[in-house]
Structures are given as C-alpha cells and as structure tokens.
Coordinates of C-alpha atoms in Angstrom, one line a residue:
M1 CA -24.7 -15.6 13.8
V2 CA -22.8 -13.3 16.0
D3 CA -24.7 -11.6 18.7
L4 CA -25.6 -7.9 17.8
Q5 CA -23.6 -6.4 20.6
D6 CA -20.4 -8.4 19.6
R7 CA -20.4 -7.7 15.9
T8 CA -18.3 -4.6 15.9
E9 CA -15.4 -6.2 17.8
F10 CA -15.8 -9.4 15.8
W11 CA -15.7 -7.6 12.5
R12 CA -12.7 -5.5 13.5
E13 CA -10.8 -8.7 14.6
V14 CA -11.7 -10.4 11.3
T15 CA -10.4 -7.5 9.1
R16 CA -7.4 -6.9 11.4
P17 CA -4.8 -8.5 9.0
I18 CA -5.6 -6.0 6.3
F19 CA -7.2 -2.9 7.9
D20 CA -8.1 -1.3 11.1
S21 CA -11.9 -1.0 10.7
R22 CA -13.5 2.0 12.4
S23 CA -16.8 3.7 12.6
Y24 CA -16.9 7.4 11.4
E25 CA -18.7 10.6 12.6
N26 CA -22.3 10.6 11.4
S27 CA -22.3 7.1 10.2
P28 CA -25.9 5.9 9.6
T29 CA -25.0 2.5 11.5
K30 CA -23.8 2.0 14.9
N31 CA -22.3 -1.5 14.4
L32 CA -19.5 -2.5 12.0
E33 CA -20.4 -5.6 10.2
G34 CA -19.9 -7.4 6.7
A35 CA -18.9 -10.4 4.8
Y36 CA -15.4 -11.1 3.8
G37 CA -13.6 -13.9 2.1
T38 CA -10.2 -14.7 0.5
K39 CA -8.8 -17.5 -1.7
L40 CA -5.3 -18.4 -2.8
I41 CA -4.8 -19.1 -6.6
G42 CA -1.2 -20.4 -6.4
T43 CA 0.5 -17.5 -4.7
L44 CA -2.1 -14.9 -5.8
L45 CA -4.5 -13.8 -3.0
T46 CA -7.9 -12.7 -4.1
G47 CA -10.6 -11.3 -1.9
Y48 CA -14.3 -10.2 -1.9
A49 CA -15.9 -8.1 0.8
E50 CA -19.3 -6.6 1.5
F51 CA -19.7 -4.2 4.3
C52 CA -21.8 -1.5 6.0
P53 CA -20.7 2.2 6.2
Q54 CA -17.3 2.4 7.9
R55 CA -13.7 3.7 7.7
F56 CA -10.8 1.3 6.7
V57 CA -7.5 2.6 8.0
R58 CA -3.9 1.4 7.3
D59 CA -1.7 3.5 9.7
W60 CA 2.0 2.7 10.2
K61 CA 1.1 0.5 13.2
T62 CA -1.3 -1.6 11.1
I63 CA 1.3 -1.7 8.3
S64 CA 4.1 -3.0 10.5
R65 CA 1.7 -5.5 12.2
S66 CA 0.3 -6.9 8.9
G67 CA 3.5 -7.7 7.2
L68 CA 2.0 -6.9 3.7
E69 CA 4.3 -4.0 2.7
D70 CA 5.8 -5.9 -0.3
Y71 CA 2.3 -5.7 -2.0
Y72 CA -0.1 -3.4 -3.7
M73 CA -3.9 -4.0 -3.5
L74 CA -5.9 -3.6 -6.6
Q75 CA -9.6 -3.0 -5.9
L76 CA -12.8 -3.0 -8.0
F77 CA -15.4 -0.8 -6.2
I78 CA -19.0 -2.2 -6.4
G79 CA -21.9 0.1 -5.3
G80 CA -21.8 3.0 -3.1
T81 CA -19.1 5.7 -2.7
A82 CA -15.9 6.2 -0.8
V83 CA -13.4 8.9 0.0
S84 CA -9.9 7.9 0.6
D85 CA -7.1 9.9 2.2
R86 CA -3.6 9.0 1.3
D87 CA -0.5 11.2 2.2
G88 CA -2.9 14.0 2.9
L89 CA -4.5 13.9 -0.5
S90 CA -8.2 13.2 -0.9
L91 CA -9.7 10.9 -3.6
S92 CA -13.3 10.1 -4.4
V93 CA -14.2 6.6 -5.5
A94 CA -17.6 5.5 -7.0
D95 CA -19.2 2.4 -8.4
G96 CA -17.2 0.8 -11.1
D97 CA -14.0 2.5 -10.3
V98 CA -10.7 0.6 -10.0
Y99 CA -8.1 1.9 -7.7
L100 CA -4.6 0.9 -6.5
F101 CA -2.9 1.5 -3.2
D102 CA 0.5 0.7 -1.7
M103 CA 0.2 -1.8 1.3
G104 CA 3.3 -0.2 2.7
R105 CA 1.9 3.3 2.9
T106 CA -0.8 4.9 4.9
I107 CA -4.4 5.2 3.7
S108 CA -7.9 5.8 5.2
I109 CA -11.0 5.0 3.1
C110 CA -14.3 6.2 4.3
C111 CA -17.0 4.0 2.6
S112 CA -20.7 3.9 2.3
K113 CA -22.5 0.5 2.1
A114 CA -20.6 -1.3 -0.7
A115 CA -18.6 -4.2 -1.9
T116 CA -15.1 -4.8 -3.3
C117 CA -13.2 -7.4 -5.4
S118 CA -9.5 -7.3 -4.6
L119 CA -6.2 -8.8 -5.8
L120 CA -2.9 -8.5 -3.8
L121 CA 0.0 -8.0 -6.3
P122 CA 3.7 -8.1 -5.7
R123 CA 5.4 -4.7 -5.4
E124 CA 8.4 -5.4 -7.6
R125 CA 6.6 -6.6 -10.5
I126 CA 4.1 -3.7 -10.5
E127 CA 6.8 -1.1 -10.0
K128 CA 8.9 -2.5 -12.8
A129 CA 6.0 -2.8 -15.3
C130 CA 4.8 0.9 -14.5
G131 CA 8.2 2.4 -14.6
G132 CA 8.5 3.4 -11.0
S133 CA 5.5 5.8 -11.4
K134 CA 3.7 7.2 -8.2
L135 CA 1.0 4.5 -7.9
H136 CA -0.3 4.9 -4.4
G137 CA -4.0 6.0 -4.7
L138 CA -3.9 5.6 -8.5
L139 CA -7.5 5.8 -9.7
F140 CA -9.1 4.6 -12.9
K141 CA -12.7 6.0 -13.4
A142 CA -15.7 4.0 -14.4
G143 CA -16.7 4.5 -18.0
Q144 CA -13.2 4.5 -19.5
P145 CA -12.3 1.5 -21.8
Q146 CA -9.1 0.9 -19.9
T147 CA -11.1 0.8 -16.6
K148 CA -13.7 -1.6 -18.0
L149 CA -10.8 -4.0 -19.1
L150 CA -9.3 -3.9 -15.7
A151 CA -12.6 -4.2 -13.8
D152 CA -13.6 -7.3 -15.9
V153 CA -10.3 -9.1 -15.4
V154 CA -10.3 -8.4 -11.6
A155 CA -13.9 -9.6 -11.2
D156 CA -13.2 -12.8 -13.3
I157 CA -10.1 -13.7 -11.4
V158 CA -11.9 -13.2 -8.0
K159 CA -14.6 -15.8 -9.2
L160 CA -12.0 -18.4 -9.9
P161 CA -11.9 -21.4 -7.4
A162 CA -8.8 -21.8 -5.1
V163 CA -6.1 -23.9 -6.8
N164 CA -2.6 -24.7 -6.0
D165 CA -1.0 -23.7 -9.3
E166 CA 1.8 -21.1 -9.1
A167 CA 2.3 -21.0 -13.0
F168 CA -1.3 -20.1 -13.4
A169 CA -1.1 -17.5 -10.5
W170 CA 2.1 -15.9 -12.2
A171 CA 0.2 -15.8 -15.6
A172 CA -2.8 -14.1 -14.0
E173 CA -0.7 -11.6 -12.2
E174 CA 1.1 -10.8 -15.5
A175 CA -2.1 -10.3 -17.3
V176 CA -3.4 -7.9 -14.6
I177 CA -0.2 -6.0 -14.4
S178 CA 0.2 -5.6 -18.1
L179 CA -3.2 -4.2 -18.3
L180 CA -2.6 -1.9 -15.3
A181 CA 0.7 -0.6 -17.0
L182 CA -1.4 -0.1 -20.3
A183 CA -4.2 1.7 -18.5
L184 CA -1.6 4.0 -16.7
R185 CA -0.1 5.0 -20.1
W186 CA -3.6 5.4 -21.6
N187 CA -4.5 7.8 -18.7
V188 CA -1.3 9.9 -19.4
L189 CA -2.2 10.2 -23.0
D190 CA -5.7 11.2 -22.3
M191 CA -4.6 14.0 -20.3
G192 CA -2.4 15.2 -23.1
A193 CA 0.8 14.8 -21.0
Q194 CA 2.9 13.1 -23.8
D195 CA 5.6 15.6 -23.2
A196 CA 5.8 14.9 -19.5
V197 CA 7.3 11.5 -20.1
P198 CA 11.0 12.5 -19.8
T199 CA 10.4 14.0 -16.4
P200 CA 9.2 10.9 -14.7
I201 CA 12.1 9.0 -16.3
L202 CA 14.6 11.5 -15.0
R203 CA 12.9 11.6 -11.6
A204 CA 13.2 7.8 -11.3
R205 CA 17.0 8.1 -12.2
V206 CA 17.4 10.7 -9.6
L207 CA 15.7 8.6 -7.0
C208 CA 18.0 5.6 -7.8
F209 CA 20.9 7.9 -7.4
I210 CA 19.7 9.0 -4.0
D211 CA 19.2 5.4 -2.9
E212 CA 22.7 4.4 -4.2
H213 CA 24.2 7.3 -2.1
L214 CA 22.1 7.4 1.1
T215 CA 25.0 6.5 3.4
N216 CA 27.0 9.4 2.0
P217 CA 26.8 12.4 4.4
G218 CA 27.7 14.7 1.5
L219 CA 24.5 13.7 -0.4
D220 CA 22.7 17.1 -1.2
I221 CA 21.1 19.1 -3.8
N222 CA 24.4 20.3 -5.3
M223 CA 25.7 16.7 -5.7
I224 CA 22.5 15.8 -7.6
M225 CA 22.8 18.9 -9.8
K226 CA 26.3 18.2 -10.7
E227 CA 25.5 14.5 -11.4
F228 CA 22.5 15.2 -13.7
R229 CA 23.3 18.7 -15.0
V230 CA 20.1 20.1 -14.1
S231 CA 19.1 23.4 -12.5
R232 CA 18.0 23.9 -8.8
A233 CA 14.7 25.1 -10.1
H234 CA 14.1 22.0 -12.3
L235 CA 14.8 19.7 -9.4
F236 CA 12.4 21.6 -7.1
R237 CA 9.7 21.3 -9.8
M238 CA 10.5 17.6 -10.1
F239 CA 10.1 17.0 -6.5
D240 CA 7.3 19.4 -5.7
D241 CA 5.1 16.7 -4.2
E242 CA 7.9 15.9 -1.7
R243 CA 8.3 19.6 -0.9
G244 CA 12.0 19.7 -2.2
V245 CA 14.9 17.5 -2.8
M246 CA 16.3 17.5 0.6
R247 CA 13.0 16.5 2.1
A248 CA 13.0 13.6 -0.5
I249 CA 16.4 12.6 0.6
R250 CA 15.3 12.5 4.3
E251 CA 12.1 10.5 3.4
R252 CA 14.1 8.1 1.4
R253 CA 16.4 7.5 4.4
V254 CA 13.6 7.0 6.9
E255 CA 12.0 4.6 4.5
A256 CA 15.2 2.8 4.1
A257 CA 15.4 2.5 7.9
Y258 CA 11.9 1.1 7.9
K259 CA 12.7 -1.5 5.3
H260 CA 15.8 -2.5 7.3
L261 CA 13.6 -3.0 10.3
M262 CA 11.3 -5.2 8.3
T263 CA 14.0 -7.9 8.0
R264 CA 16.3 -7.0 10.9
P265 CA 14.1 -5.8 13.8
K266 CA 16.9 -6.4 16.3
V267 CA 19.3 -3.9 14.7
S268 CA 20.4 -1.0 17.0
A269 CA 19.4 2.6 16.6
E270 CA 23.2 3.4 16.1
G271 CA 23.6 0.8 13.5
L272 CA 20.5 1.7 11.7
A273 CA 21.5 5.3 11.5
H274 CA 24.9 4.3 10.1
L275 CA 23.1 2.2 7.4
T276 CA 20.8 4.9 6.2
G277 CA 23.0 8.0 6.4
F278 CA 21.6 9.8 9.3
T279 CA 24.0 11.8 11.4
G280 CA 23.2 9.8 14.5
A281 CA 20.7 7.7 16.4
A282 CA 19.1 10.9 17.9
Q283 CA 18.2 12.2 14.5
L284 CA 17.0 8.9 13.2
L285 CA 14.7 8.4 16.3
R286 CA 13.3 11.9 15.9
V287 CA 12.6 11.6 12.2
F288 CA 11.2 8.0 12.5
R289 CA 8.8 8.9 15.1
N290 CA 7.6 12.0 13.2
R291 CA 7.1 9.9 10.1
Y292 CA 5.6 6.8 11.5
G293 CA 3.9 7.8 14.8
L294 CA 5.8 5.1 16.6
T295 CA 9.0 4.9 18.7
L296 CA 11.6 2.6 17.2
N297 CA 11.2 0.2 20.1
D298 CA 7.3 0.1 19.6
F299 CA 7.8 -0.6 15.9
K300 CA 10.3 -3.4 16.6
Q301 CA 7.8 -5.2 18.8
E302 CA 4.9 -4.8 16.4
R303 CA 7.2 -6.2 13.6
L304 CA 8.3 -9.2 15.6
N305 CA 4.5 -10.1 16.0
S306 CA 3.7 -9.4 12.4
F307 CA 0.8 -11.3 10.9
V308 CA 2.3 -12.3 7.5
K309 CA 5.9 -13.5 7.5
N310 CA 8.1 -14.3 4.6
R311 CA 5.2 -13.7 2.1
E312 CA 3.2 -16.7 3.5
L313 CA -0.1 -15.4 2.3
S314 CA -1.9 -18.6 3.1
V315 CA -2.2 -17.5 6.7
I316 CA -5.0 -14.9 5.7
P317 CA -7.6 -17.5 4.4
D318 CA -6.6 -19.8 7.3
Y319 CA -7.2 -17.0 9.8
L320 CA -10.6 -16.4 8.2
A321 CA -11.5 -20.0 8.2
H322 CA -10.7 -20.2 11.9
Y323 CA -13.4 -17.5 12.5
S324 CA -15.9 -19.0 10.2
N325 CA -15.7 -22.5 11.7
N326 CA -15.6 -21.3 15.2
K327 CA -18.2 -18.6 15.1
N328 CA -20.2 -19.3 12.0
S329 CA -19.6 -16.0 10.3
V330 CA -17.5 -14.4 7.7
P331 CA -18.9 -16.5 4.9
Y332 CA -16.8 -17.5 1.9
Y333 CA -18.2 -16.5 -1.5

C-alpha cells in the first residue's frame, strides 16, 4: 500500500492522463485516493473508478497534455452526488445518472465519495449519429427508460474482459452510440420540443458554412443572412448560447487554430493566423490566450509532450499497469 502521506500525489499522478485531480474547499477528507482501472476491448477503452470526495478537472492544459480531444467520455455515476461545471454552466449528477462530456472541452466535476463506469467513444461517430447537437455535459437522469438502457449497456461493457477484437469493439461502440442518439431524441420529445428540430438542423448548416469560410476576412453576419435568407434576430436567437454570431465565428476560428496545433505544433503564429482567418498573429495570440489560458508557445510545448499520440489508447492501461506493478496500488477490477 502507498504510505498515507504519499497518497494524494500518487493518486494525482495515476489519474493525470485523464484528469487533474484536486481537493476542494470543505472536503471531508484530507487525502485524495481511490481505485482506478482501464481495459481495452479492441480499440474501445473502458474504465472503472472508485474515489473519495474530490474535484476532477480538465482545463486546457490538461486537454493539450492528454491527447484525448478526439473522444467523448460516457459515464455511469454510481452512488454519491456530483456537481459539474462546463463552460460556466452548472449540472447536478446523482446515483444512476448517465452523462457525456467532450474530452476536447473544459469541465470541472466536484464529487462526493462515489464510483463511475466509463467508455471512451470516438468524436466523429457520436457527432454524426447525434446530428451535431450540443453534447458536452449532456445528462440522462436516473429513472427514465432511456437512461436505464444506457446504464445497463455501459455497465455490461465495462464488465467484459479485455480482448483484442476490433470488430467486436466497433459493434459495441455502435450499440452504445445508437442508444445515445435514441435517448437524445427521446429527451427532446419528452420536453415537448418537436417543433424545435428545424432550428438545430439550420444551426448545424450555418456552422458548416462558417467552417468552410473561416479564412474569408469578409465572413460576417450579413454574409450568413444573405446565404441562408434569415433575419438578424433569428440568427441571434439561434446563437444565443454563444452570445451572438460574430462571437461564434471568433470561437470557431480559435478552435480551428487549436485543432491545427494538435497535428502541426510547429506551425508559426503568422501561418496559423492565415489558416484560420485572423487578421494577424497579434489578434490570434490575444484570442488564443483569452480562450485557453495558455500562450501559443506554452501550448505547443504541452502538445509535443502529450500523453496519447495518434489515438494509441493502449498507453493508458500500460501506464496504470506500471504503477500497479511497481507500487502495489491502483487495482484492476
């Protein structure tokens, strides 16, 4: 066993590929500790964790360091309670809830003593199945039929033994993602929002148009209004969460810069500004630091040292095995 005085730093190091684990104010425990295991089923990474009260954080530094931005994490919460903060919005999670969060976006989850079953699912397949909906922080509450289906499937997959079978992994992912898309549609119908379906579709088309024209300095609200024949007021309502269309364009540009850096960390600031439609390097550097809390050079250094490269998820169970073998902790389930 790890000595009491070493447990907090040991646990933080063990969870580092996924989260920055921290204590929180008025926590009933002084040390951070828990049990954490992962398995690969083909290319599907599953995980189970038990932990004491603590806060799990994915800030931009953690995101760039982990290399998992191409995935979503789907979690079944078991026992206890949690409050998550994602993009400034608070969400309460309880026993039996299932929630989804984007590994490429920031989140902070303040938990009581609890456990989780987790699946790491590829971004492109989830977003395609769910129609490009806003998925970060999506919550399915316990007691709903769709949540029960999702919870049972997640728990059953996590119990499976590790096997090197990519076809089985693909089928398991497909089953979970199909259920997720069905549950999302079920939630919309339960809220009586059938008449709201066209707006998400139009919003997705507008975002595609923005992405296609990011390098055009003339991209603005008037260009979008002309292309889609919609009013200024309708566009503002459509992008109310982003505080307006121009802010959405700026956010897409800085996110595009972020994605370029993920694969081309040595690109210059001037070249990156040109690729993403900023007026110059100075504007890009300012917006980038405001958004991610890191300078461009700091981000590049973190990225060059990223934990997961080229979607090689096997490094995560290997990493935990190293700690388990050498320090007799972090048991596998």
